[in-house]
PDB file of C-alpha atoms and ligand atoms in Angstrom:
ATOM      1  CA  MET F   1       4.272 -37.420 -21.012  1.00 97.00           C
ATOM      2  CA  TYR F   2       7.088 -38.054 -18.515  1.00 98.00           C
ATOM      3  CA  THR F   3      10.508 -39.465 -19.403  1.00 98.00           C
ATOM      4  CA  LEU F   4      13.367 -40.382 -17.105  1.00 98.00           C
ATOM      5  CA  GLY F   5      17.140 -40.316 -17.611  1.00 98.00           C
ATOM      6  CA  VAL F   6      19.163 -42.434 -15.183  1.00 98.00           C
ATOM      7  CA  ASP F   7      22.945 -42.031 -15.100  1.00 98.00           C
ATOM      8  CA  VAL F   8      24.341 -45.119 -13.378  1.00 98.00           C
ATOM      9  CA  GLY F   9      27.805 -43.761 -12.605  1.00 97.00           C
ATOM     10  CA  SER F  10      30.858 -45.415 -11.094  1.00 96.00           C
ATOM     11  CA  THR F  11      30.438 -43.434  -7.852  1.00 96.00           C
ATOM     12  CA  THR F  12      27.104 -41.623  -8.092  1.00 98.00           C
ATOM     13  CA  SER F  13      23.573 -42.322  -9.375  1.00 98.00           C
ATOM     14  CA  LYS F  14      21.748 -39.437 -10.974  1.00 98.00           C
ATOM     15  CA  CYS F  15      18.190 -39.040 -12.288  1.00 98.00           C
ATOM     16  CA  VAL F  16      16.457 -36.303 -14.258  1.00 98.00           C
ATOM     17  CA  LEU F  17      12.696 -36.467 -14.797  1.00 98.00           C
ATOM     18  CA  LEU F  18      11.286 -34.504 -17.743  1.00 98.00           C
ATOM     19  CA  LYS F  19       7.757 -33.486 -18.658  1.00 98.00           C
ATOM     20  CA  GLU F  20       7.065 -33.305 -22.421  1.00 97.00           C
ATOM     21  CA  GLY F  21      10.803 -33.370 -23.124  1.00 97.00           C
ATOM     22  CA  LYS F  22      11.149 -29.828 -21.800  1.00 95.00           C
ATOM     23  CA  GLU F  23      10.351 -29.116 -18.193  1.00 97.00           C
ATOM     24  CA  ILE F  24      12.664 -30.593 -15.543  1.00 97.00           C
ATOM     25  CA  VAL F  25      10.172 -31.841 -12.973  1.00 98.00           C
ATOM     26  CA  ALA F  26      12.602 -33.386 -10.469  1.00 98.00           C
ATOM     27  CA  THR F  27      16.191 -34.569 -10.080  1.00 98.00           C
ATOM     28  CA  SER F  28      18.053 -36.831  -7.674  1.00 98.00           C
ATOM     29  CA  LEU F  29      21.702 -37.544  -6.950  1.00 98.00           C
ATOM     30  CA  LEU F  30      22.949 -40.258  -4.614  1.00 98.00           C
ATOM     31  CA  ARG F  31      26.567 -40.937  -3.779  1.00 96.00           C
ATOM     32  CA  ALA F  32      26.298 -44.649  -4.529  1.00 97.00           C
ATOM     33  CA  GLY F  33      26.942 -45.870  -8.042  1.00 96.00           C
ATOM     34  CA  THR F  34      26.806 -49.044 -10.077  1.00 96.00           C
ATOM     35  CA  GLY F  35      26.741 -52.322  -8.172  1.00 95.00           C
ATOM     36  CA  THR F  36      24.912 -50.757  -5.197  1.00 97.00           C
ATOM     37  CA  ASP F  37      21.265 -49.954  -4.497  1.00 97.00           C
ATOM     38  CA  GLY F  38      22.071 -46.317  -5.458  1.00 97.00           C
ATOM     39  CA  PRO F  39      20.418 -46.423  -8.902  1.00 97.00           C
ATOM     40  CA  ALA F  40      17.177 -47.901  -7.489  1.00 97.00           C
ATOM     41  CA  ARG F  41      17.109 -45.416  -4.594  1.00 98.00           C
ATOM     42  CA  ALA F  42      17.807 -42.491  -6.933  1.00 98.00           C
ATOM     43  CA  GLN F  43      14.831 -43.556  -9.077  1.00 98.00           C
ATOM     44  CA  GLU F  44      12.576 -43.915  -6.031  1.00 98.00           C
ATOM     45  CA  GLU F  45      13.632 -40.483  -4.831  1.00 98.00           C
ATOM     46  CA  VAL F  46      13.011 -38.699  -8.131  1.00 98.00           C
ATOM     47  CA  LEU F  47       9.562 -40.301  -8.507  1.00 98.00           C
ATOM     48  CA  GLU F  48       8.647 -39.439  -4.928  1.00 98.00           C
ATOM     49  CA  LYS F  49       9.710 -35.796  -5.398  1.00 98.00           C
ATOM     50  CA  ALA F  50       7.480 -35.590  -8.492  1.00 98.00           C
ATOM     51  CA  GLY F  51       4.576 -37.450  -6.851  1.00 98.00           C
ATOM     52  CA  LEU F  52       4.664 -40.089  -9.613  1.00 98.00           C
ATOM     53  CA  THR F  53       5.048 -43.856  -9.848  1.00 97.00           C
ATOM     54  CA  ALA F  54       7.102 -45.975 -12.276  1.00 97.00           C
ATOM     55  CA  ALA F  55       3.915 -46.631 -14.291  1.00 97.00           C
ATOM     56  CA  ASP F  56       3.694 -42.897 -15.136  1.00 98.00           C
ATOM     57  CA  ILE F  57       7.023 -42.928 -17.003  1.00 98.00           C
ATOM     58  CA  ALA F  58       6.797 -43.448 -20.764  1.00 98.00           C
ATOM     59  CA  TYR F  59      10.479 -44.281 -21.268  1.00 98.00           C
ATOM     60  CA  VAL F  60      13.474 -44.808 -18.952  1.00 98.00           C
ATOM     61  CA  MET F  61      16.831 -44.219 -20.658  1.00 98.00           C
ATOM     62  CA  ALA F  62      19.886 -45.558 -18.838  1.00 98.00           C
ATOM     63  CA  THR F  63      23.343 -44.107 -19.348  1.00 98.00           C
ATOM     64  CA  GLY F  64      26.666 -44.151 -17.492  1.00 97.00           C
ATOM     65  CA  TYR F  65      29.201 -46.795 -16.641  1.00 95.00           C
ATOM     66  CA  GLY F  66      26.626 -49.234 -15.230  1.00 96.00           C
ATOM     67  CA  ARG F  67      23.842 -48.529 -17.737  1.00 97.00           C
ATOM     68  CA  LYS F  68      23.590 -52.136 -18.890  1.00 96.00           C
ATOM     69  CA  THR F  69      22.745 -53.276 -15.365  1.00 95.00           C
ATOM     70  CA  LEU F  70      19.674 -51.087 -14.878  1.00 96.00           C
ATOM     71  CA  GLN F  71      16.715 -53.472 -14.772  1.00 94.00           C
ATOM     72  CA  THR F  72      14.084 -50.742 -15.037  1.00 95.00           C
ATOM     73  CA  ALA F  73      15.540 -49.285 -18.249  1.00 97.00           C
ATOM     74  CA  THR F  74      13.539 -49.209 -21.469  1.00 98.00           C
ATOM     75  CA  GLY F  75      16.735 -48.484 -23.416  1.00 98.00           C
ATOM     76  CA  GLU F  76      20.356 -47.403 -22.959  1.00 98.00           C
ATOM     77  CA  MET F  77      22.662 -44.843 -24.532  1.00 98.00           C
ATOM     78  CA  SER F  78      26.355 -43.996 -24.159  1.00 97.00           C
ATOM     79  CA  GLU F  79      27.468 -41.257 -21.790  1.00 97.00           C
ATOM     80  CA  LEU F  80      29.236 -39.469 -24.640  1.00 97.00           C
ATOM     81  CA  SER F  81      25.984 -39.090 -26.574  1.00 97.00           C
ATOM     82  CA  CYS F  82      23.997 -38.122 -23.480  1.00 98.00           C
ATOM     83  CA  HIS F  83      26.446 -35.432 -22.313  1.00 98.00           C
ATOM     84  CA  ALA F  84      26.583 -34.029 -25.852  1.00 97.00           C
ATOM     85  CA  ARG F  85      22.781 -33.977 -26.137  1.00 97.00           C
ATOM     86  CA  GLY F  86      22.152 -32.495 -22.682  1.00 97.00           C
ATOM     87  CA  ILE F  87      24.790 -29.794 -22.925  1.00 97.00           C
ATOM     88  CA  SER F  88      23.989 -28.732 -26.465  1.00 97.00           C
ATOM     89  CA  ALA F  89      20.308 -28.409 -25.475  1.00 96.00           C
ATOM     90  CA  LEU F  90      21.089 -26.089 -22.556  1.00 96.00           C
ATOM     91  CA  TYR F  91      24.249 -24.382 -23.893  1.00 97.00           C
ATOM     92  CA  PRO F  92      24.070 -24.568 -27.711  1.00 97.00           C
ATOM     93  CA  GLU F  93      27.203 -22.438 -28.164  1.00 97.00           C
ATOM     94  CA  THR F  94      29.340 -25.232 -26.628  1.00 98.00           C
ATOM     95  CA  ARG F  95      31.999 -26.683 -28.970  1.00 98.00           C
ATOM     96  CA  THR F  96      34.085 -28.598 -26.412  1.00 98.00           C
ATOM     97  CA  ILE F  97      32.885 -30.618 -23.435  1.00 98.00           C
ATOM     98  CA  ILE F  98      35.244 -31.645 -20.653  1.00 98.00           C
ATOM     99  CA  ASP F  99      33.578 -34.349 -18.560  1.00 98.00           C
ATOM    100  CA  ILE F 100      35.467 -35.559 -15.496  1.00 98.00           C
ATOM    101  CA  GLY F 101      33.650 -38.263 -13.587  1.00 97.00           C
ATOM    102  CA  GLY F 102      34.462 -40.716 -10.836  1.00 95.00           C
ATOM    103  CA  GLN F 103      36.676 -42.987 -12.865  1.00 94.00           C
ATOM    104  CA  ASP F 104      37.244 -41.487 -16.273  1.00 96.00           C
ATOM    105  CA  ALA F 105      37.697 -38.215 -18.129  1.00 97.00           C
ATOM    106  CA  LYS F 106      36.407 -37.416 -21.602  1.00 97.00           C
ATOM    107  CA  VAL F 107      36.839 -34.486 -23.936  1.00 98.00           C
ATOM    108  CA  ILE F 108      34.197 -34.191 -26.647  1.00 98.00           C
ATOM    109  CA  SER F 109      34.261 -31.971 -29.712  1.00 98.00           C
ATOM    110  CA  LEU F 110      30.862 -30.710 -30.906  1.00 98.00           C
ATOM    111  CA  GLY F 111      29.811 -29.332 -34.283  1.00 96.00           C
ATOM    112  CA  ALA F 112      27.632 -26.269 -34.786  1.00 93.00           C
ATOM    113  CA  ASN F 113      24.419 -28.301 -34.442  1.00 90.00           C
ATOM    114  CA  GLY F 114      25.560 -30.020 -31.274  1.00 92.00           C
ATOM    115  CA  GLN F 115      26.555 -33.211 -33.104  1.00 93.00           C
ATOM    116  CA  MET F 116      29.533 -35.138 -31.724  1.00 95.00           C
ATOM    117  CA  MET F 117      32.547 -34.718 -34.038  1.00 96.00           C
ATOM    118  CA  ASN F 118      35.295 -36.435 -32.079  1.00 96.00           C
ATOM    119  CA  PHE F 119      36.292 -37.435 -28.544  1.00 97.00           C
ATOM    120  CA  VAL F 120      39.246 -38.530 -26.437  1.00 97.00           C
ATOM    121  CA  MET F 121      39.019 -40.451 -23.228  1.00 96.00           C
ATOM    122  CA  ASN F 122      41.112 -41.612 -20.294  1.00 94.00           C
ATOM    123  CA  ASP F 123      39.557 -44.619 -18.604  1.00 90.00           C
ATOM    124  CA  LYS F 124      42.786 -46.483 -17.950  1.00 91.00           C
ATOM    125  CA  CYS F 125      44.399 -44.451 -15.202  1.00 92.00           C
ATOM    126  CA  ALA F 126      42.881 -42.969 -12.023  1.00 93.00           C
ATOM    127  CA  ALA F 127      45.120 -39.885 -12.233  1.00 92.00           C
ATOM    128  CA  GLY F 128      43.160 -37.163 -14.003  1.00 94.00           C
ATOM    129  CA  THR F 129      39.792 -38.459 -12.736  1.00 96.00           C
ATOM    130  CA  GLY F 130      37.547 -37.930  -9.725  1.00 97.00           C
ATOM    131  CA  ARG F 131      39.019 -41.090  -8.223  1.00 96.00           C
ATOM    132  CA  PHE F 132      42.362 -39.322  -7.709  1.00 96.00           C
ATOM    133  CA  LEU F 133      40.588 -36.491  -5.868  1.00 97.00           C
ATOM    134  CA  ASP F 134      38.503 -38.929  -3.786  1.00 96.00           C
ATOM    135  CA  VAL F 135      41.618 -40.861  -2.687  1.00 96.00           C
ATOM    136  CA  MET F 136      43.462 -37.650  -1.781  1.00 96.00           C
ATOM    137  CA  ALA F 137      40.462 -36.178   0.071  1.00 97.00           C
ATOM    138  CA  GLY F 138      40.406 -39.423   2.073  1.00 96.00           C
ATOM    139  CA  ILE F 139      44.064 -39.032   3.113  1.00 94.00           C
ATOM    140  CA  LEU F 140      43.464 -35.414   4.085  1.00 95.00           C
ATOM    141  CA  GLN F 141      40.258 -36.335   5.937  1.00 95.00           C
ATOM    142  CA  LEU F 142      38.310 -33.793   3.924  1.00 97.00           C
ATOM    143  CA  ASP F 143      34.929 -34.189   2.298  1.00 96.00           C
ATOM    144  CA  ILE F 144      35.210 -34.060  -1.505  1.00 97.00           C
ATOM    145  CA  GLY F 145      33.174 -30.825  -1.442  1.00 96.00           C
ATOM    146  CA  GLU F 146      35.792 -29.120   0.788  1.00 97.00           C
ATOM    147  CA  LEU F 147      38.718 -29.385  -1.659  1.00 97.00           C
ATOM    148  CA  GLU F 148      37.796 -26.202  -3.524  1.00 96.00           C
ATOM    149  CA  LYS F 149      37.639 -24.034  -0.383  1.00 96.00           C
ATOM    150  CA  GLU F 150      40.969 -25.419   0.792  1.00 96.00           C
ATOM    151  CA  ALA F 151      42.665 -24.931  -2.611  1.00 97.00           C
ATOM    152  CA  ARG F 152      41.509 -21.305  -2.711  1.00 96.00           C
ATOM    153  CA  LYS F 153      43.435 -20.552   0.497  1.00 97.00           C
ATOM    154  CA  SER F 154      46.733 -21.581  -1.085  1.00 97.00           C
ATOM    155  CA  GLU F 155      49.265 -19.062  -2.381  1.00 95.00           C
ATOM    156  CA  THR F 156      51.943 -21.553  -3.417  1.00 96.00           C
ATOM    157  CA  ALA F 157      50.604 -24.865  -4.633  1.00 97.00           C
ATOM    158  CA  ALA F 158      52.678 -27.930  -3.755  1.00 96.00           C
ATOM    159  CA  LYS F 159      54.132 -29.799  -6.701  1.00 95.00           C
ATOM    160  CA  ILE F 160      52.870 -33.363  -7.020  1.00 94.00           C
ATOM    161  CA  SER F 161      55.337 -34.985  -9.377  1.00 90.00           C
ATOM    162  CA  SER F 162      54.081 -38.590  -9.369  1.00 91.00           C
ATOM    163  CA  THR F 163      51.757 -39.322 -12.252  1.00 86.00           C
ATOM    164  CA  CYS F 164      50.490 -42.533 -10.651  1.00 91.00           C
ATOM    165  CA  THR F 165      47.733 -42.265  -8.025  1.00 92.00           C
ATOM    166  CA  VAL F 166      49.372 -44.819  -5.745  1.00 93.00           C
ATOM    167  CA  PHE F 167      52.754 -43.041  -5.798  1.00 94.00           C
ATOM    168  CA  ALA F 168      51.076 -39.627  -5.542  1.00 94.00           C
ATOM    169  CA  GLU F 169      49.341 -40.877  -2.396  1.00 94.00           C
ATOM    170  CA  SER F 170      52.732 -41.613  -0.766  1.00 95.00           C
ATOM    171  CA  GLU F 171      54.052 -38.288  -2.034  1.00 95.00           C
ATOM    172  CA  VAL F 172      51.171 -36.375  -0.423  1.00 95.00           C
ATOM    173  CA  ILE F 173      51.635 -38.210   2.869  1.00 95.00           C
ATOM    174  CA  SER F 174      55.352 -37.421   2.900  1.00 95.00           C
ATOM    175  CA  GLN F 175      54.777 -33.752   1.988  1.00 95.00           C
ATOM    176  CA  LEU F 176      52.329 -33.426   4.889  1.00 95.00           C
ATOM    177  CA  ALA F 177      54.793 -35.190   7.201  1.00 94.00           C
ATOM    178  CA  ASN F 178      57.456 -32.676   6.130  1.00 95.00           C
ATOM    179  CA  GLY F 179      55.226 -29.786   7.156  1.00 95.00           C
ATOM    180  CA  ALA F 180      53.602 -28.714   3.862  1.00 96.00           C
ATOM    181  CA  ALA F 181      50.425 -26.694   4.467  1.00 96.00           C
ATOM    182  CA  ARG F 182      47.260 -28.654   3.762  1.00 96.00           C
ATOM    183  CA  GLU F 183      45.866 -25.965   1.434  1.00 97.00           C
ATOM    184  CA  ASP F 184      49.039 -26.029  -0.685  1.00 97.00           C
ATOM    185  CA  VAL F 185      48.854 -29.801  -0.983  1.00 97.00           C
ATOM    186  CA  VAL F 186      45.166 -29.598  -1.992  1.00 98.00           C
ATOM    187  CA  ALA F 187      45.964 -26.947  -4.610  1.00 98.00           C
ATOM    188  CA  GLY F 188      48.739 -29.214  -5.932  1.00 97.00           C
ATOM    189  CA  ILE F 189      46.293 -32.135  -6.133  1.00 97.00           C
ATOM    190  CA  CYS F 190      43.772 -30.054  -8.119  1.00 97.00           C
ATOM    191  CA  ASN F 191      46.544 -28.815 -10.436  1.00 97.00           C
ATOM    192  CA  SER F 192      47.696 -32.363 -11.019  1.00 96.00           C
ATOM    193  CA  VAL F 193      44.229 -33.494 -12.187  1.00 97.00           C
ATOM    194  CA  ALA F 194      43.904 -30.399 -14.375  1.00 97.00           C
ATOM    195  CA  ALA F 195      47.315 -30.988 -15.989  1.00 96.00           C
ATOM    196  CA  ARG F 196      46.383 -34.568 -16.925  1.00 96.00           C
ATOM    197  CA  VAL F 197      43.026 -33.579 -18.385  1.00 97.00           C
ATOM    198  CA  ALA F 198      44.512 -30.567 -20.203  1.00 97.00           C
ATOM    199  CA  ALA F 199      47.020 -32.888 -21.894  1.00 96.00           C
ATOM    200  CA  LEU F 200      44.091 -35.084 -22.997  1.00 96.00           C
ATOM    201  CA  ALA F 201      42.131 -32.045 -24.223  1.00 96.00           C
ATOM    202  CA  LYS F 202      45.069 -30.735 -26.235  1.00 95.00           C
ATOM    203  CA  ARG F 203      45.087 -33.984 -28.231  1.00 95.00           C
ATOM    204  CA  ILE F 204      41.666 -33.169 -29.639  1.00 94.00           C
ATOM    205  CA  GLY F 205      42.072 -29.378 -29.816  1.00 92.00           C
ATOM    206  CA  ILE F 206      40.033 -26.923 -27.789  1.00 96.00           C
ATOM    207  CA  LYS F 207      37.362 -24.836 -29.449  1.00 96.00           C
ATOM    208  CA  GLU F 208      35.340 -22.336 -27.470  1.00 97.00           C
ATOM    209  CA  GLU F 209      32.864 -22.271 -25.874  1.00 98.00           C
ATOM    210  CA  VAL F 210      34.069 -24.892 -23.401  1.00 98.00           C
ATOM    211  CA  PHE F 211      31.648 -26.485 -20.944  1.00 98.00           C
ATOM    212  CA  MET F 212      32.629 -28.735 -18.042  1.00 98.00           C
ATOM    213  CA  SER F 213      30.307 -31.542 -16.974  1.00 98.00           C
ATOM    214  CA  GLY F 214      30.620 -34.429 -14.511  1.00 98.00           C
ATOM    215  CA  GLY F 215      30.993 -34.280 -10.747  1.00 98.00           C
ATOM    216  CA  VAL F 216      34.492 -32.784 -10.795  1.00 98.00           C
ATOM    217  CA  ALA F 217      33.014 -29.614 -12.387  1.00 98.00           C
ATOM    218  CA  LYS F 218      31.847 -28.834  -8.851  1.00 97.00           C
ATOM    219  CA  ASN F 219      35.491 -28.494  -7.803  1.00 97.00           C
ATOM    220  CA  GLY F 220      36.528 -24.905  -8.546  1.00 96.00           C
ATOM    221  CA  GLY F 221      40.155 -25.783  -7.773  1.00 97.00           C
ATOM    222  CA  VAL F 222      40.294 -28.121 -10.780  1.00 98.00           C
ATOM    223  CA  ARG F 223      38.153 -25.834 -12.964  1.00 97.00           C
ATOM    224  CA  LEU F 224      40.358 -22.790 -12.455  1.00 96.00           C
ATOM    225  CA  ALA F 225      43.557 -24.804 -12.920  1.00 97.00           C
ATOM    226  CA  LEU F 226      42.140 -26.142 -16.209  1.00 98.00           C
ATOM    227  CA  GLU F 227      41.342 -22.596 -17.348  1.00 98.00           C
ATOM    228  CA  ARG F 228      44.960 -21.628 -16.642  1.00 96.00           C
ATOM    229  CA  GLU F 229      46.354 -24.709 -18.398  1.00 96.00           C
ATOM    230  CA  LEU F 230      44.179 -24.308 -21.503  1.00 97.00           C
ATOM    231  CA  GLY F 231      43.942 -20.510 -21.596  1.00 97.00           C
ATOM    232  CA  VAL F 232      40.162 -20.537 -22.084  1.00 98.00           C
ATOM    233  CA  LYS F 233      37.102 -19.729 -20.007  1.00 98.00           C
ATOM    234  CA  ILE F 234      35.355 -22.863 -18.803  1.00 98.00           C
ATOM    235  CA  HIS F 235      31.603 -22.694 -18.278  1.00 98.00           C
ATOM    236  CA  TYR F 236      29.843 -24.975 -15.835  1.00 97.00           C
ATOM    237  CA  SER F 237      26.640 -25.057 -13.847  1.00 95.00           C
ATOM    238  CA  GLU F 238      25.324 -26.466 -10.604  1.00 93.00           C
ATOM    239  CA  PHE F 239      23.640 -28.919 -12.945  1.00 96.00           C
ATOM    240  CA  SER F 240      26.946 -30.143 -14.470  1.00 97.00           C
ATOM    241  CA  GLN F 241      26.918 -33.516 -12.700  1.00 98.00           C
ATOM    242  CA  LEU F 242      23.371 -34.175 -13.957  1.00 98.00           C
ATOM    243  CA  MET F 243      24.088 -33.479 -17.644  1.00 98.00           C
ATOM    244  CA  GLY F 244      24.354 -37.153 -18.631  1.00 98.00           C
ATOM    245  CA  ALA F 245      21.016 -37.971 -16.980  1.00 98.00           C
ATOM    246  CA  TYR F 246      19.458 -34.894 -18.590  1.00 98.00           C
ATOM    247  CA  GLY F 247      20.658 -35.922 -22.067  1.00 98.00           C
ATOM    248  CA  ALA F 248      19.328 -39.443 -21.408  1.00 98.00           C
ATOM    249  CA  ALA F 249      15.902 -38.019 -20.469  1.00 98.00           C
ATOM    250  CA  LEU F 250      15.894 -36.014 -23.730  1.00 98.00           C
ATOM    251  CA  PHE F 251      16.744 -39.131 -25.759  1.00 98.00           C
ATOM    252  CA  ALA F 252      14.017 -40.984 -23.835  1.00 98.00           C
ATOM    253  CA  TYR F 253      11.539 -38.332 -24.931  1.00 98.00           C
ATOM    254  CA  SER F 254      12.576 -38.624 -28.603  1.00 98.00           C
ATOM    255  CA  LYS F 255      12.151 -42.422 -28.434  1.00 97.00           C
ATOM    256  CA  ALA F 256       8.817 -42.266 -26.605  1.00 97.00           C
ATOM    257  CA  GLU F 257       7.465 -39.701 -29.082  1.00 93.00           C
ATOM    258  CA  LYS F 258       8.036 -42.192 -31.901  1.00 87.00           C
TER     259      LYS F 258
HETATM  260  P1  ADP H 301      30.345 -41.043 -12.081  1.00 75.25           P
HETATM  261  O1  ADP H 301      29.224 -40.780 -13.059  1.00 75.25           O
HETATM  262  O2  ADP H 301      31.474 -41.853 -12.634  1.00 75.25           O
HETATM  263  O3  ADP H 301      29.863 -41.562 -10.768  1.00 75.25           O
HETATM  264  P2  ADP H 301      30.371 -38.179 -11.578  1.00 75.25           P
HETATM  265  O4  ADP H 301      30.310 -37.412 -12.843  1.00 75.25           O
HETATM  266  O5  ADP H 301      29.102 -38.301 -10.800  1.00 75.25           O
HETATM  267  O6  ADP H 301      31.004 -39.614 -11.833  1.00 75.25           O
HETATM  268  O7  ADP H 301      31.503 -37.520 -10.693  1.00 75.25           O
HETATM  269  C1  ADP H 301      31.939 -38.097  -9.488  1.00 75.25           C
HETATM  270  C2  ADP H 301      33.137 -37.336  -8.987  1.00 75.25           C
HETATM  271  O8  ADP H 301      32.756 -35.979  -8.752  1.00 75.25           O
HETATM  272  C3  ADP H 301      33.650 -37.852  -7.662  1.00 75.25           C
HETATM  273  O9  ADP H 301      34.662 -38.815  -7.881  1.00 75.25           O
HETATM  274  C4  ADP H 301      34.170 -36.591  -6.974  1.00 75.25           C
HETATM  275  O10 ADP H 301      35.568 -36.466  -7.173  1.00 75.25           O
HETATM  276  C5  ADP H 301      33.470 -35.435  -7.676  1.00 75.25           C
HETATM  277  N1  ADP H 301      32.494 -34.733  -6.813  1.00 75.25           N
HETATM  278  C6  ADP H 301      31.281 -35.206  -6.456  1.00 75.25           C
HETATM  279  N2  ADP H 301      30.634 -34.315  -5.665  1.00 75.25           N
HETATM  280  C7  ADP H 301      31.457 -33.260  -5.528  1.00 75.25           C
HETATM  281  C8  ADP H 301      31.377 -32.007  -4.827  1.00 75.25           C
HETATM  282  N3  ADP H 301      30.311 -31.671  -4.108  1.00 75.25           N
HETATM  283  N4  ADP H 301      32.423 -31.168  -4.912  1.00 75.25           N
HETATM  284  C9  ADP H 301      33.509 -31.492  -5.646  1.00 75.25           C
HETATM  285  N5  ADP H 301      33.645 -32.655  -6.311  1.00 75.25           N
HETATM  286  C10 ADP H 301      32.646 -33.523  -6.263  1.00 75.25           C
END
């Protein structure tokens, strides 16, 4: 039996296709989120990779910001639940999840059996989310994937004092105009996101092990700055951005089994 998890994100569409609720048969990730043809293309891609058609899928579970808009969905589930389910299945020792996506950041506390105990969320302000990084990468004419490499070159990170994305944008432009090195500005940008998310995380309390999910987990500049801010080791994987879709595919399997 095949089940599909589709994470209809604000910036990115992600799919994970599971066989018998265990084996990951195929995945897809497209940088086009809700309100675009990204979710449909991501589903086509994952089915094509697996050599399957929509009729072969027993249950399609939608999650993510745009989950209610997915026409092909059999059911839908919150991102919080899906990240918790996916991560606790792969990394059962996790007690805190830090999920930074394209337009929000969430910190989730897990119990010993992987159940969600508590969470805090910032979905009101772009600072402290992937959106802040995307805007800044745009100004610096860097691809989002290049921020980490650039930040690693820096010895003295620039200080970004504005807490608002719009003001921080002007601040970055003026720092560059005044001759600040690009790598120092990038390091400052990563530190700024980490500081915002660390403040959020401290509200809920950090218990180890800590796992980072969401697309921003791919940015080592933010990850390392968060480790410094929180004084803990942060685990992540190349699969971090797909965790919501993976959890959704697991929930889909549980539903289909019934
Ligand atoms: P959403 O589900 O809201 O679309 P994601 O969890 O997919 O969010 O994360 C999207 C964010 O991840 C982007 O805003 C971007 O900042 C970051 N990101 C995506 N790809 C990369 C990458 N290769 N390297 C670093 N950061 C990335």
